[in-house]
Amino acid sequence: MIITNVSDYLKKHGIKPSLQRIKIFEYLINNKNHPTVDTIYKELLKEIPTLSKTTVYNTLNLFIEKNIVAVITIEENETRYDADVSFHGHFKCERCGKVYDFYVDISNLKDDMLKDFQIKEKHIYYKGVCKYCLNLQID
């Protein structure tokens, strides 16, 4: 996703572009680390000393409501956020904790048994050990 003007992008989605909202969204699109609220808060506090964790929570909830950010819950006790709202899968490394995106072609997914259901969300998560941690094991 290429967004040249975050302020215009937020306005287009019905969001008033305050400094905090712009910075939070910029962080999400510039850092593909699938951050938690704490990660975003700690990183942006350096730049915006008046930022509160409540503002980060409220902003992320607004972004979710406007469908410009997706929630990733691979672990029950850990909520992460992703500005890429296209359908894709996630892999979480059990060693380093990083979350990686991967493309998923769902056109061949057999979901005929759910034809009478209303599906509101689809998620594909893998867990294991990433190639970088596996390479560290070899040395």
CSV table of C-alpha atoms in Angstrom, one decimal:
chain,number,residue,atom,x,y,z
A,1,MET,CA,0.0,0.0,0.0
A,2,ILE,CA,1.4,3.4,-1.0
A,3,ILE,CA,0.0,6.4,0.7
A,4,THR,CA,1.5,9.7,-0.4
A,5,ASN,CA,-0.4,12.0,1.9
A,6,VAL,CA,-1.6,10.5,5.2
A,7,SER,CA,-3.7,13.6,6.1
A,8,ASP,CA,-5.7,13.3,2.9
A,9,TYR,CA,-6.0,9.5,3.3
A,10,LEU,CA,-7.5,9.9,6.8
A,11,LYS,CA,-9.9,12.6,5.6
A,12,LYS,CA,-11.0,10.3,2.7
A,13,HIS,CA,-12.0,7.8,5.4
A,14,GLY,CA,-13.9,10.3,7.5
A,15,ILE,CA,-11.2,10.8,10.1
A,16,LYS,CA,-10.1,14.3,11.3
A,17,PRO,CA,-6.3,14.3,10.8
A,18,SER,CA,-4.8,15.4,14.1
A,19,LEU,CA,-1.1,15.3,14.7
A,20,GLN,CA,-1.4,12.1,16.9
A,21,ARG,CA,-3.6,10.3,14.4
A,22,ILE,CA,-1.3,11.2,11.5
A,23,LYS,CA,1.8,10.0,13.5
A,24,ILE,CA,0.1,6.8,14.6
A,25,PHE,CA,-1.0,5.9,11.1
A,26,GLU,CA,2.4,6.8,9.6
A,27,TYR,CA,4.1,4.5,12.2
A,28,LEU,CA,1.8,1.7,11.1
A,29,ILE,CA,2.5,2.1,7.4
A,30,ASN,CA,6.2,2.7,7.8
A,31,ASN,CA,6.9,-0.1,10.3
A,32,LYS,CA,5.8,-3.5,9.2
A,33,ASN,CA,6.4,-4.9,12.7
A,34,HIS,CA,2.7,-5.5,13.6
A,35,PRO,CA,3.1,-3.4,16.7
A,36,THR,CA,1.2,-3.5,20.0
A,37,VAL,CA,-0.2,-0.4,21.6
A,38,ASP,CA,2.8,-0.3,23.9
A,39,THR,CA,5.2,-0.4,21.0
A,40,ILE,CA,3.5,2.4,19.2
A,41,TYR,CA,3.2,4.5,22.4
A,42,LYS,CA,6.9,4.0,23.4
A,43,GLU,CA,8.1,4.8,19.9
A,44,LEU,CA,6.0,7.9,19.3
A,45,LEU,CA,6.5,9.3,22.9
A,46,LYS,CA,10.0,10.3,21.8
A,47,GLU,CA,8.5,12.5,19.1
A,48,ILE,CA,5.2,13.5,20.9
A,49,PRO,CA,6.0,13.9,24.6
A,50,THR,CA,2.3,14.7,25.4
A,51,LEU,CA,1.0,11.5,23.8
A,52,SER,CA,-1.0,9.2,26.1
A,53,LYS,CA,-1.6,5.5,25.9
A,54,THR,CA,-5.3,6.2,25.9
A,55,THR,CA,-4.9,8.4,22.8
A,56,VAL,CA,-3.1,5.5,21.0
A,57,TYR,CA,-5.9,3.0,22.0
A,58,ASN,CA,-8.7,5.4,21.0
A,59,THR,CA,-7.0,6.2,17.7
A,60,LEU,CA,-6.5,2.6,16.8
A,61,ASN,CA,-10.1,1.8,17.6
A,62,LEU,CA,-11.2,4.6,15.3
A,63,PHE,CA,-8.9,3.3,12.6
A,64,ILE,CA,-10.4,-0.2,13.0
A,65,GLU,CA,-13.9,1.2,12.9
A,66,LYS,CA,-13.1,3.0,9.6
A,67,ASN,CA,-11.5,-0.2,8.2
A,68,ILE,CA,-8.0,1.3,7.6
A,69,VAL,CA,-6.3,-0.9,10.3
A,70,ALA,CA,-6.8,-4.5,11.1
A,71,VAL,CA,-6.4,-6.2,14.5
A,72,ILE,CA,-4.1,-9.2,14.7
A,73,THR,CA,-4.7,-11.6,17.6
A,74,ILE,CA,-2.4,-14.5,17.3
A,75,GLU,CA,-1.9,-14.9,21.0
A,76,GLU,CA,-4.8,-14.4,23.4
A,77,ASN,CA,-3.0,-11.9,25.5
A,78,GLU,CA,-1.4,-9.9,22.7
A,79,THR,CA,-3.2,-7.6,20.3
A,80,ARG,CA,-1.3,-6.3,17.4
A,81,TYR,CA,-2.2,-3.9,14.6
A,82,ASP,CA,-1.7,-3.9,10.8
A,83,ALA,CA,-2.3,-1.1,8.3
A,84,ASP,CA,-2.4,-3.6,5.5
A,85,VAL,CA,-6.1,-4.5,5.5
A,86,SER,CA,-5.9,-6.7,2.4
A,87,PHE,CA,-6.4,-10.4,3.1
A,88,HIS,CA,-3.1,-12.0,4.0
A,89,GLY,CA,-1.7,-14.5,6.5
A,90,HIS,CA,0.6,-14.0,9.4
A,91,PHE,CA,3.4,-16.1,10.8
A,92,LYS,CA,4.7,-15.5,14.4
A,93,CYS,CA,8.1,-16.7,15.4
A,94,GLU,CA,8.0,-18.5,18.8
A,95,ARG,CA,11.6,-17.4,19.4
A,96,CYS,CA,12.0,-13.8,18.5
A,97,GLY,CA,8.3,-12.8,18.6
A,98,LYS,CA,8.3,-11.2,15.1
A,99,VAL,CA,5.2,-11.4,13.0
A,100,TYR,CA,5.6,-11.8,9.2
A,101,ASP,CA,3.1,-11.3,6.4
A,102,PHE,CA,2.5,-13.8,3.7
A,103,TYR,CA,0.2,-13.8,0.7
A,104,VAL,CA,-2.7,-16.2,0.7
A,105,ASP,CA,-4.8,-17.2,-2.3
A,106,ILE,CA,-8.2,-18.0,-0.9
A,107,SER,CA,-9.8,-18.6,-4.2
A,108,ASN,CA,-9.2,-22.3,-3.8
A,109,LEU,CA,-10.4,-22.4,-0.2
A,110,LYS,CA,-13.3,-24.9,0.1
A,111,ASP,CA,-15.8,-23.3,2.4
A,112,ASP,CA,-19.0,-24.8,1.0
A,113,MET,CA,-20.0,-26.1,4.4
A,114,LEU,CA,-20.3,-22.4,5.5
A,115,LYS,CA,-22.5,-21.3,2.6
A,116,ASP,CA,-25.5,-20.6,4.9
A,117,PHE,CA,-23.3,-18.7,7.4
A,118,GLN,CA,-22.5,-15.0,7.5
A,119,ILE,CA,-18.7,-14.7,7.7
A,120,LYS,CA,-17.5,-11.4,9.2
A,121,GLU,CA,-13.8,-12.1,9.5
A,122,LYS,CA,-11.2,-14.5,8.1
A,123,HIS,CA,-7.7,-15.0,9.6
A,124,ILE,CA,-4.8,-17.3,8.8
A,125,TYR,CA,-2.1,-17.6,11.4
A,126,TYR,CA,1.0,-19.8,11.5
A,127,LYS,CA,3.3,-20.2,14.4
A,128,GLY,CA,6.8,-21.7,14.4
A,129,VAL,CA,10.4,-20.6,14.1
A,130,CYS,CA,11.4,-18.0,11.5
A,131,LYS,CA,14.3,-18.6,9.1
A,132,TYR,CA,16.5,-16.0,10.9
A,133,CYS,CA,16.2,-17.8,14.2
A,134,LEU,CA,16.7,-21.2,12.5
A,135,ASN,CA,19.9,-19.8,11.0
A,136,LEU,CA,21.1,-18.7,14.4
A,137,GLN,CA,20.6,-22.3,15.6
A,138,ILE,CA,22.9,-23.7,12.8
A,139,ASP,CA,26.0,-21.5,13.8
